[in-house]
C-alpha cells in the first residue's frame, strides 16, 4: 500500500510541521520532536505525555490549554529517547514542577523514567503516572492481564489537564492521577490489521470476515479470533470483559469513551456505539458522559476500543467538560447525561 511521505527519515518532522500550520495555539521545538503550547501559564504545573507516533491524534492533538502542555514524539511505534523527553521537561519547567503521563509499555517506561531521573538530578521536581488501562489477556503467558496504556490515557490527559488549569499542585495531580488510573479500563477489537509505512504485509494476520479481540496499538494480535456475526455480538463480548474487571453494581456512574482505532467508518462506529450503550444500560449502569471519535489510533487499523471509567468523584465530570484549546478533543462528539449533571 502507498504511504504518503517525502523521505522515510523525515516522516515525523514533516508531520509535526504540518500539524502546527493549522493549529496556531501550539508550536514545534526547533530540531526536536516536541510540540508545546505557544503561551504557557508560569503559575501552573505543566503536563507532558508522548510516545511513538502512529497513534494520532494522540498525543499531539491533545496539546493545548486545559490538556497537555507538551507532547514528545518518537518514530512510528517507537518511543522518544530519554534525551528527547528530558528536552521536553526542560522546555516547560517554570519552577512549579512537571507532571508526566506515560503509557505502560516497556520501552516507553525506560525512556521516560531515565529522563525523569536526569531531570531530578538537575533539580527539577518531576512526578508521573503510568497509564495501564488495557484489560486484554496474554494467551501465551498464562492469560495474564496485559495492562498496556491504551485510549484510557486520553481521559488522564483531559481530567488532569483541567485540574492543573485550576491550580492543582504537583502532589495533588499525582494523587488525582493515581485515583483515576485504577478506575479506567479499555478493551477493543480489530477487523483488519495495520500496515507500517511502505510495508507489504500487515502487522498481524486476520482473514477477511474475522474479528480479533483484545488487540494492542502496536500491531499486537488479540486473545481470540472469531468470525464476525454482528455488532451486537461485539458489544456483548466487550461488556462481558469490562464487567469482569469492574464487577459493577446497578446504578453506578461511568464515563464511556468509544475510540476509532483508525479506519472504521462513521456508520460502523455509530452502530457499535449504539449497541455498547444499550448493553451497558441493560446492566443498569448510568452513563454520565459519552464521547466517541478518534483518540488513540494504530495507523490504518480497522477496529474500535471501548474505555470505561467508574466515576468516584463528581469533579471528574466537570473536568471533562471544562474548556480546552486542544484541537483533537473538541473535534469529537460527546454527550453529558442531564440527570447525572443535576446530581449533587
Coordinates of C-alpha atoms in Angstrom, one line a residue:
X1 CA 0.0 0.0 0.0
X2 CA 1.1 3.6 -0.6
X3 CA 2.1 5.8 2.4
X4 CA 2.2 9.4 1.5
X5 CA 5.6 10.9 2.5
X6 CA 8.7 12.5 1.1
X7 CA 11.6 10.7 2.8
X8 CA 11.3 7.9 5.4
X9 CA 13.8 9.7 7.7
X10 CA 11.6 12.9 7.9
X11 CA 8.1 11.4 8.3
X12 CA 7.7 12.6 11.9
X13 CA 9.4 16.0 11.4
X14 CA 7.2 16.7 8.3
X15 CA 4.1 15.7 10.1
X16 CA 4.7 17.9 13.1
X17 CA 5.4 20.8 10.8
X18 CA 2.1 20.2 9.0
X19 CA 0.2 19.9 12.2
X20 CA 1.4 23.2 13.6
X21 CA 0.4 25.0 10.4
X22 CA -3.3 24.5 11.2
X23 CA -3.0 24.8 15.0
X24 CA -2.0 28.3 15.9
X25 CA -2.0 27.7 19.7
X26 CA 0.9 25.3 19.5
X27 CA 4.5 25.3 18.2
X28 CA 7.2 22.8 17.4
X29 CA 10.6 23.0 19.2
X30 CA 13.2 23.5 16.5
X31 CA 15.2 20.4 15.8
X32 CA 13.2 18.2 18.3
X33 CA 10.1 16.0 18.1
X34 CA 8.3 18.2 20.6
X35 CA 5.1 20.2 20.3
X36 CA 4.1 22.6 23.1
X37 CA 1.6 25.3 23.9
X38 CA 2.7 28.7 22.4
X39 CA 1.6 30.5 25.6
X40 CA 2.2 28.7 28.9
X41 CA 1.0 30.0 32.3
X42 CA 4.0 30.1 34.5
X43 CA 1.9 29.7 37.6
X44 CA 0.6 26.2 36.7
X45 CA 2.1 22.8 36.8
X46 CA 2.8 21.7 33.1
X47 CA 1.7 18.2 31.9
X48 CA 3.7 16.2 29.3
X49 CA 2.8 13.0 27.5
X50 CA 4.0 11.3 24.4
X51 CA 5.3 8.1 22.9
X52 CA 5.7 6.6 19.5
X53 CA 3.9 8.1 16.5
X54 CA 1.2 6.3 14.6
X55 CA -1.5 6.8 17.2
X56 CA -2.7 10.2 16.0
X57 CA -4.4 12.4 17.2
X58 CA -2.6 11.1 20.4
X59 CA -0.6 12.8 21.7
X60 CA 0.0 15.9 19.7
X61 CA -3.7 16.6 19.2
X62 CA -4.2 16.9 22.9
X63 CA -1.7 19.7 23.4
X64 CA -3.5 22.9 24.4
X65 CA -4.6 24.9 27.3
X66 CA -6.7 22.7 29.6
X67 CA -5.0 19.5 28.5
X68 CA -1.3 18.8 27.7
X69 CA 1.4 21.4 27.9
X70 CA 3.6 19.4 25.6
X71 CA 3.9 16.2 23.7
X72 CA 7.1 14.4 22.8
X73 CA 7.2 12.1 19.8
X74 CA 9.2 9.0 18.6
X75 CA 9.3 7.3 15.3
X76 CA 6.3 5.1 14.4
X77 CA 5.5 2.7 17.3
X78 CA 8.9 3.7 18.9
X79 CA 9.1 5.9 22.0
X80 CA 11.2 9.1 22.1
X81 CA 14.6 8.8 23.6
X82 CA 15.3 9.8 27.2
X83 CA 17.2 12.8 25.9
X84 CA 14.2 14.0 23.9
X85 CA 11.9 13.5 26.9
X86 CA 14.3 15.4 29.0
X87 CA 14.3 18.3 26.5
X88 CA 10.5 18.4 26.7
X89 CA 10.7 18.6 30.5
X90 CA 13.3 21.4 30.4
X91 CA 11.1 23.3 27.8
X92 CA 8.1 23.5 30.0
X93 CA 9.6 23.7 33.5
X94 CA 8.8 27.1 35.2
X95 CA 9.6 26.1 38.7
X96 CA 6.3 24.5 39.7
X97 CA 7.4 21.0 38.8
X98 CA 6.5 18.9 35.8
X99 CA 3.9 16.1 35.7
X100 CA 4.2 13.3 33.1
X101 CA 1.6 10.8 31.8
X102 CA 3.4 7.6 30.5
X103 CA 1.8 4.7 28.7
X104 CA 2.6 1.2 30.1
X105 CA 5.0 -0.2 27.5
X106 CA 8.4 -1.4 28.5
X107 CA 10.3 0.8 26.0
X108 CA 8.3 3.9 26.9
X109 CA 8.9 3.3 30.6
X110 CA 12.7 3.0 30.1
X111 CA 12.9 6.3 28.2
X112 CA 10.6 8.3 30.4
X113 CA 12.0 7.0 33.7
X114 CA 15.5 7.7 32.6
X115 CA 14.5 11.3 31.6
X116 CA 12.8 11.8 34.9
X117 CA 15.9 10.6 36.8
X118 CA 18.1 13.1 34.8
X119 CA 15.6 15.9 35.3
X120 CA 15.6 15.3 39.1
X121 CA 19.4 15.4 39.1
X122 CA 19.1 18.9 37.6
X123 CA 16.8 20.0 40.4
X124 CA 13.5 19.8 38.5
X125 CA 10.6 18.4 40.6
X126 CA 9.0 15.7 38.4
X127 CA 6.2 13.2 39.2
X128 CA 4.4 10.9 36.8
X129 CA 1.5 8.4 36.4
X130 CA 1.6 5.2 34.4
X131 CA -1.5 4.6 32.3
X132 CA -2.3 0.9 32.3
X133 CA -6.0 0.6 31.3
X134 CA -5.7 -2.4 29.0
X135 CA -7.7 -5.4 30.4
X136 CA -6.9 -7.8 27.5
X137 CA -5.0 -11.0 28.4
X138 CA -1.9 -12.6 27.0
X139 CA -2.8 -16.2 25.9
X140 CA 0.9 -17.0 25.7
X141 CA 1.6 -16.0 29.3
X142 CA -0.9 -17.8 31.5
X143 CA -3.7 -15.4 30.4
X144 CA -2.1 -12.6 32.5
X145 CA -3.7 -9.2 32.0
X146 CA -1.5 -7.1 29.8
X147 CA -2.2 -3.6 31.4
X148 CA -0.9 -1.7 28.4
X149 CA -1.6 2.0 28.1
X150 CA -4.4 2.5 25.6
X151 CA -7.1 5.0 24.9
X152 CA -8.0 5.5 28.5
X153 CA -4.8 7.5 28.6
X154 CA -6.7 10.4 27.0
X155 CA -9.1 10.6 29.9
X156 CA -6.0 11.2 32.1
X157 CA -4.9 13.9 29.7
X158 CA -8.2 15.7 29.9
X159 CA -9.0 15.4 33.6
X160 CA -5.5 16.1 34.9
X161 CA -5.1 18.9 32.3
X162 CA -8.3 20.6 33.5
X163 CA -7.3 20.1 37.2
X164 CA -3.9 21.6 36.5
X165 CA -5.6 24.6 35.0
X166 CA -7.5 25.2 38.2
X167 CA -4.2 25.3 40.1
X168 CA -3.6 21.7 41.3
X169 CA -0.1 21.3 42.8
X170 CA 2.3 18.6 41.6
X171 CA 1.4 16.4 44.6
X172 CA -2.4 16.9 44.0
X173 CA -2.0 15.9 40.4
X174 CA -0.2 12.8 41.4
X175 CA -3.0 11.8 43.8
X176 CA -5.7 12.5 41.3
X177 CA -3.9 10.5 38.6
X178 CA -3.5 7.5 40.9
X179 CA -7.2 7.6 41.8
X180 CA -8.2 7.9 38.2
X181 CA -5.9 5.2 36.8
X182 CA -7.4 2.4 38.9
X183 CA -10.9 3.2 37.7
X184 CA -10.1 3.2 33.9
X185 CA -10.3 0.1 31.7
X186 CA -10.0 -0.4 28.0
X187 CA -10.6 -3.3 25.6
X188 CA -11.1 -3.4 21.9
X189 CA -11.3 -5.4 18.7
X190 CA -9.9 -5.3 15.2
X191 CA -11.5 -6.0 11.8
X192 CA -8.1 -5.6 10.0
X193 CA -4.5 -5.1 10.9
X194 CA -2.5 -2.0 10.5
X195 CA 0.4 -1.7 7.9
X196 CA 3.6 0.1 8.6
X197 CA 4.6 2.7 6.0
X198 CA 5.6 1.0 2.8
X199 CA 5.2 -2.5 4.3
X200 CA 3.9 -5.3 2.0
X201 CA 2.4 -7.3 4.8
X202 CA 0.1 -6.4 7.8
X203 CA 1.4 -6.4 11.3
X204 CA -0.7 -9.5 12.2
X205 CA -2.8 -12.0 10.2
X206 CA -6.5 -11.5 10.1
X207 CA -8.6 -13.1 7.4
X208 CA -11.5 -11.3 5.7
X209 CA -14.6 -11.6 7.9
X210 CA -12.7 -12.3 11.1
X211 CA -12.6 -10.3 14.4
X212 CA -9.6 -10.2 16.8
X213 CA -10.5 -9.3 20.4
X214 CA -8.0 -7.6 22.7
X215 CA -5.6 -6.2 20.1
X216 CA -2.9 -3.7 21.0
X217 CA -2.0 -0.4 19.4
X218 CA 1.4 -1.6 18.0
X219 CA 0.2 -4.4 15.8
X220 CA -0.2 -7.0 18.6
X221 CA -2.8 -9.6 17.9
X222 CA -5.6 -10.2 20.3
X223 CA -6.5 -13.0 22.7
X224 CA -9.2 -14.6 20.4
X225 CA -10.2 -14.6 16.8
X226 CA -13.7 -15.4 15.6
X227 CA -15.9 -15.0 12.6
X228 CA -17.9 -11.7 12.5
X229 CA -21.6 -12.1 13.2
X230 CA -23.0 -8.8 14.3
X231 CA -22.2 -5.5 16.1
X232 CA -24.3 -6.8 19.0
X233 CA -22.0 -9.8 19.3
X234 CA -19.0 -7.5 19.5
X235 CA -20.7 -5.3 22.1
X236 CA -21.7 -8.3 24.2
X237 CA -18.1 -9.6 24.3
X238 CA -16.7 -6.2 25.3
X239 CA -19.2 -5.6 28.0
X240 CA -18.6 -9.1 29.5
X241 CA -14.9 -8.4 29.8
X242 CA -15.5 -5.0 31.3
X243 CA -17.9 -6.5 33.8
X244 CA -15.3 -8.9 35.0
X245 CA -12.9 -6.0 35.6
X246 CA -15.3 -3.7 37.4
X247 CA -17.7 -6.1 39.0
X248 CA -20.2 -3.2 38.8
X249 CA -23.4 -2.7 40.7
X250 CA -26.6 -1.4 39.3
X251 CA -26.8 2.4 39.3
X252 CA -23.1 3.0 39.3
X253 CA -21.9 6.0 37.3
X254 CA -19.5 5.6 34.3
X255 CA -17.7 7.6 31.6
X256 CA -17.7 5.9 28.2
X257 CA -15.1 6.6 25.5
X258 CA -15.5 4.8 22.2
X259 CA -12.3 5.1 20.2
X260 CA -12.0 4.5 16.4
X261 CA -8.6 2.7 16.0
X262 CA -8.0 4.2 12.6
X263 CA -10.1 3.3 9.6
X264 CA -13.6 2.4 10.8
X265 CA -16.4 4.3 9.0
X266 CA -18.6 6.7 10.9
X267 CA -21.6 4.4 10.1
X268 CA -19.9 1.4 11.7
X269 CA -18.7 3.5 14.7
X270 CA -22.3 4.8 15.2
X271 CA -23.9 1.4 15.0
X272 CA -21.4 -0.1 17.5
X273 CA -21.7 2.9 19.9
X274 CA -25.5 2.4 20.0
X275 CA -25.1 -1.3 20.8
X276 CA -22.5 -0.8 23.5
X277 CA -24.7 1.9 25.2
X278 CA -27.7 -0.4 25.1
X279 CA -25.8 -3.4 26.7
X280 CA -24.3 -1.2 29.4
X281 CA -27.8 0.3 30.1
X282 CA -29.2 -3.2 30.4
X283 CA -26.6 -3.8 33.1
X284 CA -28.2 -0.9 35.0
X285 CA -25.3 1.5 34.6
X286 CA -25.6 5.3 34.5
X287 CA -23.6 6.6 31.5
X288 CA -22.9 10.1 32.7
X289 CA -20.6 11.1 29.9
X290 CA -20.2 9.5 26.4
X291 CA -17.6 10.5 23.9
X292 CA -16.8 9.0 20.6
X293 CA -14.2 9.6 17.8
X294 CA -10.5 9.1 17.1
X295 CA -8.4 9.5 20.2
X296 CA -5.7 6.9 20.0
X297 CA -5.3 5.1 16.7
X298 CA -3.0 2.4 15.3
X299 CA -2.2 3.8 11.8
X300 CA -4.9 2.4 9.5
X301 CA -6.1 -0.4 11.7
X302 CA -9.8 -1.3 11.4
X303 CA -11.3 -1.6 14.8
X304 CA -12.7 0.1 17.9
X305 CA -11.7 0.2 21.6
X306 CA -14.0 0.8 24.5
X307 CA -12.9 2.6 27.6
X308 CA -15.0 2.8 30.8
X309 CA -14.1 5.0 33.8
X310 CA -16.0 4.5 37.0
X311 CA -16.9 7.9 38.5
X312 CA -15.7 8.2 42.0
X313 CA -15.7 12.0 42.2
X314 CA -18.2 14.3 40.5
X315 CA -15.3 16.7 39.8
X316 CA -14.1 14.3 37.2
X317 CA -17.1 15.0 35.0
X318 CA -16.7 18.8 35.5
X319 CA -13.0 18.4 34.4
X320 CA -14.1 16.5 31.3
X321 CA -16.4 19.3 30.3
X322 CA -14.0 22.1 31.2
X323 CA -12.9 24.3 28.2
X324 CA -9.7 23.3 26.4
X325 CA -7.8 24.6 23.3
X326 CA -6.6 21.0 22.4
X327 CA -7.7 20.6 18.8
X328 CA -8.5 16.8 18.9
X329 CA -10.7 16.9 22.0
X330 CA -13.4 19.1 20.5
X331 CA -13.1 17.5 17.1
X332 CA -15.0 14.5 18.6
X333 CA -18.6 14.0 19.7
X334 CA -19.7 13.9 23.3
X335 CA -22.9 13.7 25.5
X336 CA -23.4 14.6 29.1
X337 CA -26.4 13.0 30.8
X338 CA -28.6 15.8 32.1
X339 CA -29.8 13.6 35.0
X340 CA -26.3 13.0 36.1
X341 CA -25.5 16.7 35.6
X342 CA -28.2 17.6 38.1
X343 CA -27.0 15.2 40.8
X344 CA -25.0 16.5 43.7

